[in-house]
Backbone as CSV, one residue per row, in Angstrom:
resi,resn,N_x,N_y,N_z,CA_x,CA_y,CA_z,C_x,C_y,C_z
1,PRO,266.995,194.664,363.332,266.826,194.882,364.745,267.843,194.076,365.526
2,ARG,268.234,194.615,366.693,269.214,193.944,367.498,268.531,193.063,368.532
3,ASN,269.254,192.060,368.994,268.762,191.196,370.034,268.712,191.958,371.352
4,GLU,268.077,191.339,372.337,268.017,191.942,373.657,269.433,192.065,374.206
5,SER,269.750,193.220,374.771,271.099,193.446,375.280,271.362,192.549,376.478
6,PRO,272.612,192.081,376.634,272.949,191.255,377.798,272.683,191.971,379.118
7,MET,272.879,193.296,379.148,272.635,194.037,380.376,271.165,193.973,380.773
8,ASN,270.292,194.131,379.787,268.860,194.066,380.064,268.467,192.677,380.560
9,ARG,269.003,191.636,379.912,268.690,190.277,380.322,269.239,189.968,381.712
10,ASN,270.467,190.382,381.969,271.068,190.132,383.280,270.363,190.917,384.380
11,LEU,269.948,192.128,384.061,269.239,192.938,385.056,267.900,192.309,385.412
12,SER,267.207,191.762,384.411,265.933,191.091,384.686,266.151,189.866,385.567
13,LEU,267.170,189.083,385.240,267.470,187.898,386.047,267.884,188.285,387.463
14,PHE,268.662,189.358,387.594,269.074,189.824,388.920,267.878,190.286,389.735
15,ALA,266.964,191.013,389.108,265.776,191.486,389.824,264.926,190.312,390.295
16,PHE,264.733,189.312,389.432,263.941,188.140,389.833,264.602,187.408,390.999
17,THR,265.909,187.217,390.921,266.625,186.503,391.981,266.585,187.274,393.295
18,LEU,266.777,188.586,393.229,266.774,189.402,394.438,265.402,189.390,395.112
19,GLY,264.348,189.516,394.324,263.011,189.474,394.905,262.696,188.129,395.531
20,LEU,263.092,187.050,394.847,262.834,185.714,395.387,263.630,185.475,396.670
21,LEU,264.893,185.941,396.708,265.704,185.770,397.907,265.121,186.546,399.088
22,ALA,264.581,187.746,398.803,263.985,188.529,399.884,262.783,187.805,400.479
23,VAL,261.938,187.252,399.636,260.766,186.538,400.132,261.179,185.280,400.885
24,VAL,262.142,184.541,400.336,262.600,183.312,401.006,263.260,183.635,402.352
25,TRP,264.044,184.699,402.400,264.711,185.088,403.647,263.701,185.426,404.734
26,VAL,262.664,186.173,404.360,261.637,186.516,405.334,260.871,185.269,405.779
27,ALA,260.572,184.380,404.827,259.838,183.168,405.176,260.654,182.269,406.096
28,ILE,261.957,182.184,405.855,262.810,181.369,406.729,262.832,181.937,408.145
29,GLY,262.764,183.250,408.259,262.756,183.862,409.581,261.519,183.531,410.392
30,TYR,260.449,183.084,409.719,259.207,182.760,410.419,259.066,181.271,410.695
31,LEU,260.077,180.484,410.418,259.973,179.043,410.632,259.970,178.660,412.103
32,ASP,260.379,179.570,413.013,260.478,179.241,414.424,259.132,179.137,415.117
33,GLY,258.097,179.603,414.528,256.802,179.502,415.190,255.782,180.524,414.756
34,HIS,256.148,181.454,413.939,255.185,182.449,413.459,254.490,181.880,412.218
35,ARG,253.557,180.988,412.442,252.926,180.279,411.336,252.095,181.213,410.451
36,LEU,251.427,182.185,411.039,250.619,183.103,410.239,251.492,183.928,409.304
37,ALA,252.574,184.479,409.835,253.480,185.265,408.996,254.144,184.387,407.951
38,PHE,254.472,183.146,408.307,255.064,182.228,407.335,254.084,181.913,406.200
39,SER,252.794,181.743,406.580,251.777,181.475,405.545,251.633,182.667,404.610
40,VAL,251.623,183.877,405.177,251.521,185.069,404.324,252.742,185.177,403.424
41,SER,253.940,184.857,403.953,255.154,184.894,403.137,255.080,183.883,401.995
42,CYS,254.525,182.691,402.283,254.378,181.694,401.219,253.412,182.178,400.145
43,ILE,252.320,182.839,400.561,251.371,183.382,399.587,252.052,184.449,398.733
44,ILE,252.870,185.298,399.380,253.609,186.322,398.630,254.534,185.664,397.609
45,ALA,255.198,184.561,398.021,256.097,183.862,397.106,255.333,183.290,395.918
46,VAL,254.147,182.705,396.175,253.348,182.133,395.085,252.907,183.218,394.104
47,VAL,252.432,184.346,394.626,251.995,185.453,393.762,253.180,185.994,392.959
48,TYR,254.324,186.113,393.607,255.524,186.613,392.933,255.943,185.675,391.797
49,LEU,255.921,184.368,392.049,256.283,183.401,391.015,255.266,183.411,389.873
50,ALA,253.965,183.604,390.197,252.947,183.677,389.140,253.199,184.883,388.232
51,GLY,253.523,186.019,388.837,253.835,187.196,388.026,255.092,187.001,387.200
52,ALA,256.129,186.376,387.818,257.372,186.126,387.079,257.136,185.164,385.917
53,LEU,256.269,184.163,386.123,255.969,183.218,385.042,255.254,183.918,383.887
54,GLU,254.316,184.810,384.215,253.638,185.543,383.138,254.627,186.450,382.399
55,MET,255.532,187.092,383.132,256.508,187.945,382.475,257.462,187.125,381.619
56,ARG,257.744,185.874,382.022,258.585,185.016,381.197,257.900,184.697,379.872
57,ARG,256.597,184.355,379.938,255.851,184.112,378.687,255.769,185.381,377.852
58,PHE,255.547,186.502,378.519,255.473,187.792,377.825,256.786,188.074,377.093
59,HIS,257.896,187.833,377.764,259.206,188.076,377.156,259.473,187.076,376.026
60,ALA,259.033,185.820,376.184,259.231,184.831,375.121,258.474,185.238,373.857
61,ASN,257.255,185.752,374.001,256.498,186.230,372.841,257.198,187.419,372.184
62,THR,257.742,188.302,373.006,258.465,189.453,372.454,259.693,189.002,371.667
63,ALA,260.438,188.034,372.232,261.625,187.540,371.541,261.255,186.836,370.237
64,ALA,260.133,186.076,370.248,259.691,185.403,369.021,259.276,186.429,367.968
65,LEU,258.618,187.506,368.386,258.243,188.564,367.441,259.484,189.225,366.856
66,ALA,260.482,189.502,367.697,261.719,190.107,367.197,262.417,189.184,366.203
67,ALA,262.417,187.866,366.491,263.035,186.917,365.559,262.277,186.878,364.238
68,ALA,260.935,186.921,364.294,260.136,186.926,363.060,260.403,188.189,362.246
69,LEU,260.578,189.321,362.927,260.871,190.565,362.208,262.246,190.522,361.557
70,ARG,263.178,189.795,362.172,264.505,189.666,361.553,264.472,188.741,360.346
71,ASN,263.499,187.842,360.298,263.457,186.829,359.235,262.454,187.161,358.133
72,ILE,262.095,188.413,357.984,261.187,188.793,356.901,261.922,188.657,355.566
73,PRO,261.428,187.830,354.624,262.114,187.705,353.325,261.952,188.970,352.490
74,ASP,262.918,189.185,351.620,262.866,190.378,350.765,261.722,190.309,349.764
75,ASP,261.406,189.102,349.291,260.355,188.930,348.290,259.132,188.260,348.923
76,ILE,258.684,188.785,350.047,257.534,188.201,350.725,256.311,188.292,349.820
77,GLY,255.639,187.148,349.630,254.505,187.124,348.714,253.164,187.082,349.401
78,HIS,253.096,186.400,350.536,251.822,186.248,351.232,252.033,186.535,352.707
79,LEU,251.214,187.428,353.255,251.383,187.834,354.641,251.110,186.696,355.608
80,GLY,250.150,185.826,355.280,249.792,184.747,356.195,250.939,183.788,356.452
81,GLU,251.766,183.536,355.452,252.896,182.622,355.645,253.887,183.195,356.646
82,TRP,254.153,184.494,356.560,255.085,185.085,357.514,254.468,185.177,358.903
83,LEU,253.169,185.431,359.008,252.515,185.542,360.318,252.564,184.245,361.104
84,GLN,252.782,183.116,360.418,252.897,181.857,361.148,254.115,181.855,362.068
85,GLN,255.113,182.697,361.794,256.292,182.780,362.653,256.036,183.623,363.894
86,VAL,254.983,184.428,363.875,254.659,185.304,364.998,253.876,184.506,366.036
87,PRO,254.112,184.713,367.333,253.325,183.996,368.355,251.830,184.219,368.171
88,VAL,251.063,183.197,368.525,249.607,183.248,368.323,248.993,184.428,369.068
89,ALA,249.513,184.738,370.259,248.949,185.832,371.052,249.141,187.194,370.393
90,LEU,250.076,187.291,369.444,250.373,188.579,368.804,249.970,188.628,367.343
91,GLN,249.539,187.516,366.760,249.286,187.485,365.318,248.207,188.481,364.904
92,ASN,247.081,188.490,365.608,245.980,189.376,365.201,246.373,190.840,365.333
93,THR,247.066,191.191,366.444,247.475,192.584,366.643,248.484,193.012,365.585
94,VAL,249.442,192.139,365.284,250.456,192.460,364.261,249.794,192.621,362.900
95,ARG,248.839,191.743,362.577,248.146,191.861,361.289,247.386,193.179,361.201
96,LEU,246.715,193.581,362.292,245.978,194.843,362.276,246.925,196.033,362.124
97,ARG,248.068,195.989,362.780,249.030,197.096,362.639,249.570,197.164,361.217
98,ILE,249.820,196.012,360.611,250.300,196.012,359.227,249.249,196.586,358.296
99,GLU,247.966,196.285,358.570,246.886,196.774,357.712,246.568,198.246,357.956
100,GLY,247.216,198.853,358.951,247.035,200.289,359.160,246.279,200.656,360.403
101,GLU,245.788,199.699,361.171,245.071,199.989,362.412,246.078,200.377,363.494
102,ARG,245.808,201.461,364.211,246.709,201.916,365.255,246.322,201.246,366.571
103,VAL,246.719,199.989,366.712,246.465,199.230,367.931,247.810,198.913,368.583
104,ALA,247.816,198.907,369.907,249.042,198.626,370.646,249.203,197.122,370.837
105,LEU,250.458,196.704,370.891,250.720,195.299,371.186,250.267,194.997,372.609
106,PRO,249.676,193.830,372.838,249.147,193.523,374.174,250.246,193.469,375.216
107,GLY,249.924,193.968,376.426,250.861,193.935,377.533,250.543,192.798,378.482
108,PRO,251.234,192.739,379.621,250.942,191.691,380.603,249.504,191.786,381.097
109,GLY,248.917,190.610,381.354,247.519,190.599,381.764,247.295,190.876,383.234
110,ILE,247.945,190.101,384.099,247.668,190.210,385.530,248.853,190.743,386.326
111,THR,250.017,190.850,385.714,251.191,191.302,386.461,251.011,192.695,387.062
112,PRO,250.432,193.679,386.348,250.227,194.992,386.996,249.381,194.898,388.260
113,TYR,248.421,193.993,388.295,247.600,193.835,389.501,248.375,193.080,390.587
114,LEU,249.222,192.127,390.168,250.003,191.368,391.147,251.023,192.259,391.842
115,VAL,251.548,193.267,391.141,252.500,194.200,391.761,251.862,194.902,392.945
116,GLY,250.637,195.369,392.786,249.933,195.990,393.909,249.490,194.982,394.955
117,LEU,249.125,193.770,394.486,248.664,192.750,395.428,249.771,192.329,396.381
118,LEU,251.014,192.296,395.905,252.125,191.914,396.771,252.290,192.898,397.930
119,VAL,252.157,194.174,397.643,252.245,195.179,398.705,251.110,195.003,399.703
120,LEU,249.904,194.751,399.191,248.753,194.566,400.078,248.898,193.320,400.940
121,LEU,249.463,192.244,400.366,249.677,191.028,401.157,250.694,191.276,402.271
122,GLY,251.757,192.024,401.941,252.731,192.360,402.983,252.112,193.180,404.089
123,MET,251.290,194.159,403.728,250.618,194.967,404.745,249.625,194.133,405.537
124,LEU,248.970,193.180,404.852,248.036,192.313,405.558,248.748,191.487,406.622
125,GLY,249.930,190.932,406.266,250.705,190.184,407.259,251.121,191.065,408.425
126,THR,251.495,192.295,408.118,251.888,193.222,409.181,250.711,193.548,410.090
127,PHE,249.556,193.816,409.499,248.379,194.133,410.322,247.982,192.953,411.202
128,LEU,248.028,191.745,410.628,247.692,190.574,411.433,248.694,190.390,412.573
129,GLY,249.990,190.619,412.275,251.000,190.524,413.343,250.770,191.572,414.417
130,MET,250.401,192.786,414.009,250.132,193.835,414.991,248.929,193.491,415.841
131,VAL,247.888,192.923,415.233,246.709,192.528,416.010,247.072,191.481,417.052
132,MET,247.853,190.477,416.629,248.260,189.438,417.576,249.154,190.023,418.665
133,THR,250.028,190.957,418.317,250.900,191.596,419.309,250.081,192.378,420.324
134,LEU,249.126,193.160,419.843,248.289,193.941,420.750,247.446,193.045,421.636
135,ASN,246.956,191.959,421.063,246.191,191.023,421.901,247.064,190.440,423.001
136,GLY,248.326,190.095,422.654,249.250,189.578,423.678,249.564,190.608,424.733
137,ALA,249.708,191.875,424.325,249.984,192.937,425.302,248.803,193.145,426.225
138,VAL,247.614,193.125,425.657,246.417,193.292,426.498,246.313,192.165,427.518
139,ILE,246.557,190.956,427.058,246.498,189.815,427.984,247.544,189.941,429.078
140,ALA,248.772,190.385,428.706,249.836,190.546,429.709,249.486,191.611,430.725
141,LEU,248.873,192.676,430.265,248.506,193.747,431.187,247.348,193.341,432.099
142,GLU,246.443,192.522,431.586,245.277,192.149,432.379,245.579,191.042,433.394
143,THR,246.604,190.256,433.172,246.850,189.098,434.040,247.733,189.420,435.227
144,THR,248.453,190.566,435.244,249.368,190.863,436.351,249.469,192.370,436.554
145,THR,249.882,192.725,437.748,250.104,194.135,438.082,251.558,194.396,438.446
146,ASP,252.364,193.364,438.494,253.771,193.530,438.823,254.498,194.102,437.609
147,LEU,255.289,195.169,437.856,255.958,195.864,436.759,256.959,194.959,436.052
148,GLN,257.736,194.197,436.827,258.724,193.326,436.204,258.047,192.234,435.387
149,THR,256.954,191.727,435.925,256.218,190.691,435.190,255.613,191.263,433.917
150,ILE,255.114,192.498,434.021,254.521,193.140,432.838,255.587,193.351,431.761
151,ARG,256.783,193.779,432.209,257.863,193.993,431.237,258.250,192.677,430.571
152,SER,258.314,191.636,431.367,258.657,190.334,430.787,257.555,189.847,429.851
153,SER,256.293,190.123,430.214,255.189,189.672,429.352,255.108,190.468,428.060
154,LEU,255.492,191.752,428.132,255.423,192.580,426.915,256.613,192.364,425.999
155,ALA,257.674,191.739,426.483,258.871,191.566,425.654,258.576,190.705,424.440
156,ALA,257.869,189.589,424.647,257.572,188.689,423.529,256.650,189.340,422.498
157,PRO,255.539,190.025,422.883,254.704,190.697,421.874,255.427,191.781,421.116
158,VAL,256.311,192.527,421.831,257.036,193.593,421.139,258.022,193.011,420.119
159,LYS,258.694,191.899,420.474,259.547,191.231,419.497,258.731,190.714,418.321
160,GLY,257.541,190.207,418.590,256.667,189.754,417.508,256.243,190.889,416.600
161,LEU,256.098,192.094,417.218,255.744,193.255,416.392,256.851,193.561,415.396
162,GLY,258.091,193.443,415.798,259.190,193.664,414.874,259.229,192.626,413.776
163,VAL,258.910,191.388,414.172,258.898,190.330,413.169,257.754,190.516,412.185
164,ALA,256.630,191.046,412.636,255.450,191.197,411.781,255.721,192.104,410.592
165,PHE,256.603,193.076,410.792,256.905,193.976,409.676,257.709,193.278,408.584
166,GLY,258.195,192.087,408.827,258.934,191.355,407.813,258.076,191.012,406.601
167,THR,256.790,190.762,406.788,255.912,190.481,405.644,255.799,191.694,404.734
168,SER,255.804,192.887,405.336,255.784,194.092,404.508,257.067,194.213,403.708
169,VAL,258.197,193.843,404.364,259.470,193.867,403.636,259.425,192.905,402.458
170,ALA,258.909,191.686,402.690,258.818,190.704,401.609,257.878,191.181,400.505
171,GLY,256.713,191.712,400.898,255.752,192.172,399.890,256.270,193.333,399.075
172,VAL,256.890,194.329,399.745,257.403,195.494,399.028,258.571,195.099,398.132
173,ALA,259.479,194.234,398.639,260.618,193.808,397.826,260.157,193.026,396.598
174,ALA,259.217,192.079,396.801,258.710,191.308,395.665,257.990,192.203,394.673
175,SER,257.200,193.159,395.190,256.484,194.068,394.302,257.444,194.929,393.494
176,ALA,258.494,195.427,394.166,259.469,196.278,393.466,260.201,195.496,392.378
177,MET,260.639,194.277,392.697,261.388,193.496,391.705,260.480,193.049,390.548
178,LEU,259.233,192.673,390.861,258.310,192.297,389.788,257.980,193.499,388.916
179,GLY,257.830,194.667,389.546,257.596,195.886,388.771,258.777,196.232,387.882
180,LEU,260.009,196.021,388.409,261.201,196.268,387.594,261.266,195.318,386.409
181,MET,260.979,194.037,386.648,260.954,193.077,385.542,259.906,193.473,384.510
182,SER,258.729,193.891,384.993,257.676,194.300,384.070,258.110,195.502,383.239
183,ALA,258.792,196.468,383.878,259.246,197.648,383.137,260.283,197.271,382.083
184,LEU,261.209,196.377,382.431,262.241,195.972,381.472,261.632,195.228,380.289
185,TYR,260.702,194.313,380.569,260.102,193.536,379.485,259.146,194.389,378.654
186,ARG,258.510,195.363,379.292,257.670,196.292,378.524,258.526,197.144,377.591
187,ARG,259.709,197.524,378.077,260.596,198.300,377.205,261.037,197.465,376.020
188,ALA,261.319,196.174,376.240,261.680,195.300,375.121,260.518,195.161,374.142
189,ARG,259.278,195.064,374.673,258.109,194.990,373.788,257.956,196.280,373.000
190,LEU,258.226,197.432,373.639,258.145,198.716,372.935,259.174,198.786,371.814
191,GLN,260.383,198.290,372.073,261.402,198.268,371.029,260.974,197.372,369.869
192,ALA,260.393,196.208,370.191,259.891,195.331,369.124,258.777,196.017,368.338
193,SER,257.935,196.779,369.031,256.869,197.512,368.339,257.444,198.563,367.398
194,GLN,258.508,199.238,367.821,259.146,200.229,366.949,259.785,199.566,365.731
195,VAL,260.407,198.400,365.943,260.979,197.666,364.814,259.872,197.234,363.854
196,LEU,258.732,196.801,364.418,257.595,196.408,363.579,257.131,197.582,362.720
197,ASP,257.052,198.770,363.317,256.630,199.943,362.538,257.627,200.246,361.416
198,SER,258.921,200.090,361.706,259.916,200.341,360.655,259.812,199.299,359.550
199,ARG,259.514,198.043,359.904,259.331,197.007,358.894,258.067,197.253,358.067
200,ILE,257.023,197.746,358.723,255.787,198.062,357.997,256.043,199.162,356.967
201,ALA,256.922,200.086,357.313,257.232,201.180,356.383,258.122,200.737,355.240
202,ARG,258.719,199.524,355.352,259.628,199.069,354.297,259.172,197.730,353.706
203,GLU,259.591,196.615,354.300,259.311,195.312,353.701,257.823,194.986,353.638
204,LEU,257.059,195.401,354.661,255.634,195.054,354.737,254.730,196.171,354.232
205,ARG,255.306,197.149,353.543,254.511,198.298,353.099,253.411,197.878,352.119
206,GLY,253.696,196.868,351.311,252.702,196.449,350.316,251.441,195.873,350.916
207,PHE,251.472,195.447,352.197,250.295,194.861,352.837,249.541,195.862,353.702
208,SER,250.037,197.082,353.819,249.383,198.072,354.671,248.172,198.655,353.961
209,GLY,247.184,199.023,354.754,245.987,199.620,354.182,246.268,200.964,353.525
210,ALA,247.186,201.736,354.120,247.520,203.036,353.528,248.152,202.862,352.163
211,GLN,249.044,201.870,352.049,249.685,201.624,350.755,248.665,201.161,349.730
212,GLN,247.760,200.281,350.133,246.740,199.797,349.210,245.817,200.936,348.774
213,ARG,245.461,201.806,349.737,244.619,202.960,349.364,245.377,203.901,348.435
214,GLN,246.675,204.084,348.688,247.467,204.943,347.819,247.574,204.355,346.419
215,GLU,247.790,203.045,346.338,247.862,202.408,345.029,246.527,202.511,344.297
216,ALA,245.429,202.339,345.034,244.110,202.473,344.400,243.888,203.906,343.913
217,PHE,244.312,204.887,344.734,244.165,206.289,344.337,245.009,206.585,343.105
218,GLN,246.245,206.055,343.095,247.097,206.255,341.920,246.504,205.596,340.683
219,ALA,245.885,204.422,340.873,245.244,203.759,339.735,244.085,204.595,339.206
220,VAL,243.314,205.191,340.127,242.201,206.051,339.699,242.730,207.277,338.971
221,GLN,243.814,207.863,339.503,244.405,209.018,338.826,244.916,208.640,337.442
222,GLU,245.539,207.496,337.342,246.039,207.042,336.044,244.888,206.829,335.063
223,GLN,243.789,206.250,335.572,242.619,206.077,334.712,242.045,207.420,334.281
224,ALA,242.050,208.378,335.226,241.536,209.703,334.872,242.412,210.370,333.814
225,ARG,243.737,210.138,333.916,244.623,210.730,332.899,244.461,210.051,331.547
226,THR,244.223,208.778,331.544,244.100,208.056,330.274,242.688,208.100,329.701
227,MET,241.714,208.603,330.460,240.335,208.608,329.981,240.147,209.451,328.720
228,PRO,240.689,210.703,328.648,240.506,211.473,327.392,241.094,210.758,326.183
229,ALA,242.293,210.202,326.344,242.890,209.469,325.221,242.039,208.262,324.849
230,LEU,241.473,207.599,325.868,240.622,206.448,325.599,239.358,206.881,324.862
231,VAL,238.761,207.995,325.305,237.549,208.497,324.625,237.868,208.873,323.187
232,GLU,239.017,209.548,322.984,239.398,209.928,321.625,239.641,208.691,320.765
233,ALA,240.283,207.686,321.345,240.518,206.448,320.593,239.203,205.760,320.249
234,LEU,238.243,205.783,321.200,236.935,205.179,320.917,236.205,205.939,319.820
235,GLN,236.289,207.281,319.864,235.642,208.070,318.814,236.278,207.775,317.452
236,THR,237.611,207.716,317.411,238.296,207.386,316.161,237.882,206.014,315.660
237,MET,237.789,205.067,316.586,237.402,203.716,316.203,235.966,203.684,315.689
238,MET,235.056,204.461,316.337,233.675,204.508,315.882,233.584,205.134,314.493
239,ALA,234.356,206.218,314.273,234.350,206.848,312.954,234.895,205.890,311.901
240,GLN,235.958,205.162,312.254,236.524,204.200,311.307,235.531,203.075,311.025
241,MET,234.848,202.607,312.093,233.854,201.557,311.892,232.699,202.056,311.021
242,GLU,232.286,203.313,311.244,231.207,203.864,310.420,231.637,203.983,308.967
243,ARG,232.898,204.439,308.742,233.401,204.540,307.390,233.500,203.165,306.741
244,GLN,233.998,202.199,307.469,234.089,200.853,306.931,232.705,200.277,306.643
245,HIS,231.744,200.594,307.527,230.381,200.120,307.291,229.795,200.741,306.030
246,ARG,230.055,202.054,305.860,229.546,202.722,304.659,230.211,202.151,303.409
247,GLU,231.527,201.962,303.451,232.218,201.378,302.290,231.739,199.968,302.022
248,LEU,231.508,199.228,303.076,231.014,197.867,302.892,229.625,197.874,302.277
249,HIS,228.776,198.807,302.741,227.429,198.909,302.174,227.496,199.284,300.702
250,GLU,228.362,200.256,300.378,228.484,200.644,298.965,229.036,199.493,298.137
251,ARG,230.006,198.773,298.687,230.577,197.643,297.963,229.540,196.550,297.758
252,MET,228.755,196.310,298.790,227.713,195.290,298.663,226.653,195.707,297.654
253,ALA,226.295,197.010,297.653,225.321,197.482,296.671,225.874,197.361,295.258
254,SER,227.186,197.717,295.091,227.790,197.595,293.771,227.856,196.142,293.320
255,GLU,228.233,195.252,294.264,228.299,193.839,293.930,226.915,193.288,293.605
256,GLN,225.923,193.768,294.352,224.563,193.302,294.093,224.066,193.775,292.735
257,GLN,224.374,195.052,292.377,223.956,195.567,291.075,224.655,194.814,289.952
258,ARG,225.960,194.544,290.152,226.676,193.789,289.137,226.127,192.377,289.009
259,PHE,225.751,191.807,290.167,225.157,190.479,290.112,223.836,190.492,289.344
260,HIS,223.023,191.533,289.623,221.758,191.647,288.883,222.003,191.826,287.385
261,ASP,222.997,192.676,287.085,223.285,192.877,285.655,223.766,191.582,285.002
262,ASP,224.658,190.879,285.698,225.139,189.611,285.145,224.012,188.607,285.024
263,ALA,223.136,188.593,286.044,222.013,187.660,285.994,221.057,188.025,284.859
264,ARG,220.818,189.331,284.688,219.934,189.752,283.605,220.521,189.369,282.250
265,GLY,221.839,189.626,282.081,222.466,189.244,280.821,222.438,187.741,280.599
266,SER,222.656,186.993,281.663,222.627,185.530,281.545,221.230,185.042,281.199
267,TYR,220.227,185.642,281.865,218.853,185.251,281.555,218.476,185.608,280.115
268,ALA,218.934,186.801,279.650,218.622,187.206,278.258,219.279,186.268,277.255
269,ALA,220.565,185.938,277.537,221.262,184.995,276.639,220.591,183.632,276.662
270,LEU,220.170,183.217,277.873,219.492,181.927,277.986,218.158,181.946,277.223
271,ALA,217.417,183.063,277.340,216.133,183.168,276.642,216.326,183.155,275.124
272,ALA,217.374,183.874,274.677,217.645,183.878,273.237,218.027,182.490,272.749
273,ALA,218.857,181.839,273.560,219.262,180.480,273.172,218.076,179.545,273.172
274,VAL,217.203,179.701,274.185,216.000,178.858,274.225,215.083,179.164,273.043
275,ASP,214.981,180.469,272.681,214.121,180.846,271.554,214.632,180.248,270.246
276,VAL,215.961,180.388,270.058,216.547,179.807,268.841,216.373,178.299,268.841
277,SER,216.569,177.705,270.013,216.444,176.252,270.093,215.015,175.824,269.822
278,LEU,214.056,176.580,270.369,212.649,176.238,270.130,212.286,176.406,268.655
279,LYS,212.802,177.502,268.062,212.502,177.705,266.644,213.076,176.578,265.809
280,ASP,214.328,176.265,266.067,214.958,175.172,265.312,214.210,173.873,265.546
281,SER,213.809,173.686,266.804,213.074,172.447,267.112,211.744,172.413,266.367
282,LEU,211.044,173.558,266.298,209.753,173.599,265.617,209.932,173.376,264.106
283,ILE,210.965,174.034,263.536,211.197,173.863,262.094,211.519,172.415,261.786
284,GLU,212.401,171.869,262.589,212.783,170.478,262.356,211.605,169.563,262.567
285,SER,210.803,169.884,263.608,209.609,169.058,263.859,208.636,169.156,262.683
286,ALA,208.486,170.411,262.165,207.574,170.576,261.030,208.089,169.846,259.801
287,ARG,209.412,169.929,259.594,209.982,169.227,258.444,209.806,167.730,258.598
288,LEU,210.090,167.240,259.757,209.933,165.807,259.974,208.463,165.399,259.839
289,ALA,207.602,166.272,260.374,206.175,165.958,260.270,205.729,165.977,258.802
290,GLY,206.277,166.950,258.034,205.910,167.007,256.611,206.398,165.777,255.876
291,GLN,207.621,165.407,256.196,208.159,164.221,255.547,207.370,162.987,255.930
292,THR,206.920,162.965,257.118,206.161,161.787,257.562,204.752,161.782,256.971
293,ILE,204.117,162.933,256.854,202.714,163.006,256.400,202.605,162.948,254.865
294,GLN,203.644,163.379,254.178,203.561,163.469,252.711,203.237,162.127,252.055
295,PRO,203.867,161.014,252.377,203.486,159.732,251.745,202.054,159.358,252.054
296,VAL,201.680,159.634,253.281,200.298,159.285,253.657,199.318,160.115,252.847
297,VAL,199.610,161.412,252.701,198.707,162.276,251.926,198.672,161.846,250.456
298,ALA,199.871,161.521,249.950,199.939,161.107,248.538,199.156,159.834,248.320
299,GLU,199.327,158.905,249.269,198.594,157.643,249.155,197.100,157.885,249.296
300,THR,196.788,158.784,250.226,195.352,159.081,250.402,194.772,159.747,249.149
301,MET,195.500,160.654,248.577,195.028,161.344,247.369,194.924,160.356,246.209
302,ALA,195.878,159.422,246.157,195.827,158.419,245.091,194.615,157.533,245.277
303,GLY,194.305,157.185,246.496,193.120,156.363,246.765,191.858,157.110,246.417
304,ILE,191.873,158.382,246.743,190.683,159.175,246.424,190.531,159.270,244.904
305,ALA,191.660,159.425,244.244,191.598,159.522,242.782,191.104,158.222,242.202
306,ARG,191.574,157.099,242.724,191.127,155.806,242.236,189.640,155.627,242.481
307,GLU,189.224,155.999,243.646,187.784,155.864,243.923,186.949,156.760,243.000
308,SER,187.474,157.937,242.727,186.746,158.848,241.830,186.660,158.254,240.428
309,ILE,187.766,157.653,240.003,187.758,157.049,238.661,186.782,155.888,238.636
310,GLU,186.820,155.097,239.671,185.909,153.951,239.701,184.470,154.424,239.712
311,ILE,184.212,155.435,240.497,182.806,155.935,240.555,182.409,156.506,239.186
312,THR,183.315,157.186,238.551,183.009,157.754,237.212,182.763,156.654,236.201
313,THR,183.588,155.627,236.267,183.461,154.503,235.347,182.153,153.818,235.569
314,GLU,181.788,153.577,236.752,180.529,152.912,237.040,179.374,153.788,236.587
315,THR,179.552,155.087,236.738,178.458,155.980,236.310,178.274,155.945,234.783
316,LEU,179.358,155.902,234.106,179.290,155.850,232.659,178.707,154.528,232.186
317,ARG,179.039,153.490,232.850,178.490,152.186,232.482,177.013,152.163,232.737
318,ALA,176.625,152.786,233.712,175.203,152.775,233.998,174.448,153.596,232.982
């Protein structure tokens, strides 16, 4: 975007100066004794300066917005950081426009009313001057009947009537120049608004609501296109998982059967070994027991034999 043209800036300054000079010129003309008209001229000057001050702030905000639009970085990451460069009075409106809301940038607050008020103040000064002139004429007519005296008495009120219209000149001139300044600054604001729209369509497009909705719609469309492939992939994965589960079950059953067979064979071998060991242990125990009991039995049998012999011998002796 381009800066404000020198012609536009000079024209605004010329309009402000011309309006102020018109009001000051009229006010100076009332310094001789027309205190009421001078007071109205001063009020017109105050209202005119108030409107010019508001238009100056309005133009400063427009210039700051134009500068912020020129300084948009190419890789803008966060909208809030850039909005800090925008004047506070325009930040919310600019943010809403970027997000897609069709809101206009704010215009001058009281200047449009001051433009009309200046005309009314000028007319008010004129009406008051006319009332005072008519009152003076009535008094001149009532106090004398001499024609020459009446003419002399009416001369001053009639001159005052001409002077009274000066407030209308001041009010209309100030209103026209303030209106011209307002039109020029409004045109600059409109140009800044157009630049803002062009920036929204380019650098700031990613932050607009329309762009976000379009991206969301494209994401939904992409999901819709990938959904059949995703469903097919899930079905393939489920079939593969079912096949793996079945193979795992068969493998586990085979491993379990082999384990049972190995355990059965191990138990049978263990039982056979225990049986052989028990048999050997019993045979050895019996042999050891026989070897241990045999001397005792032999000794016992020998004792029995001895006792039998002794009993037989005693019987024979008897």
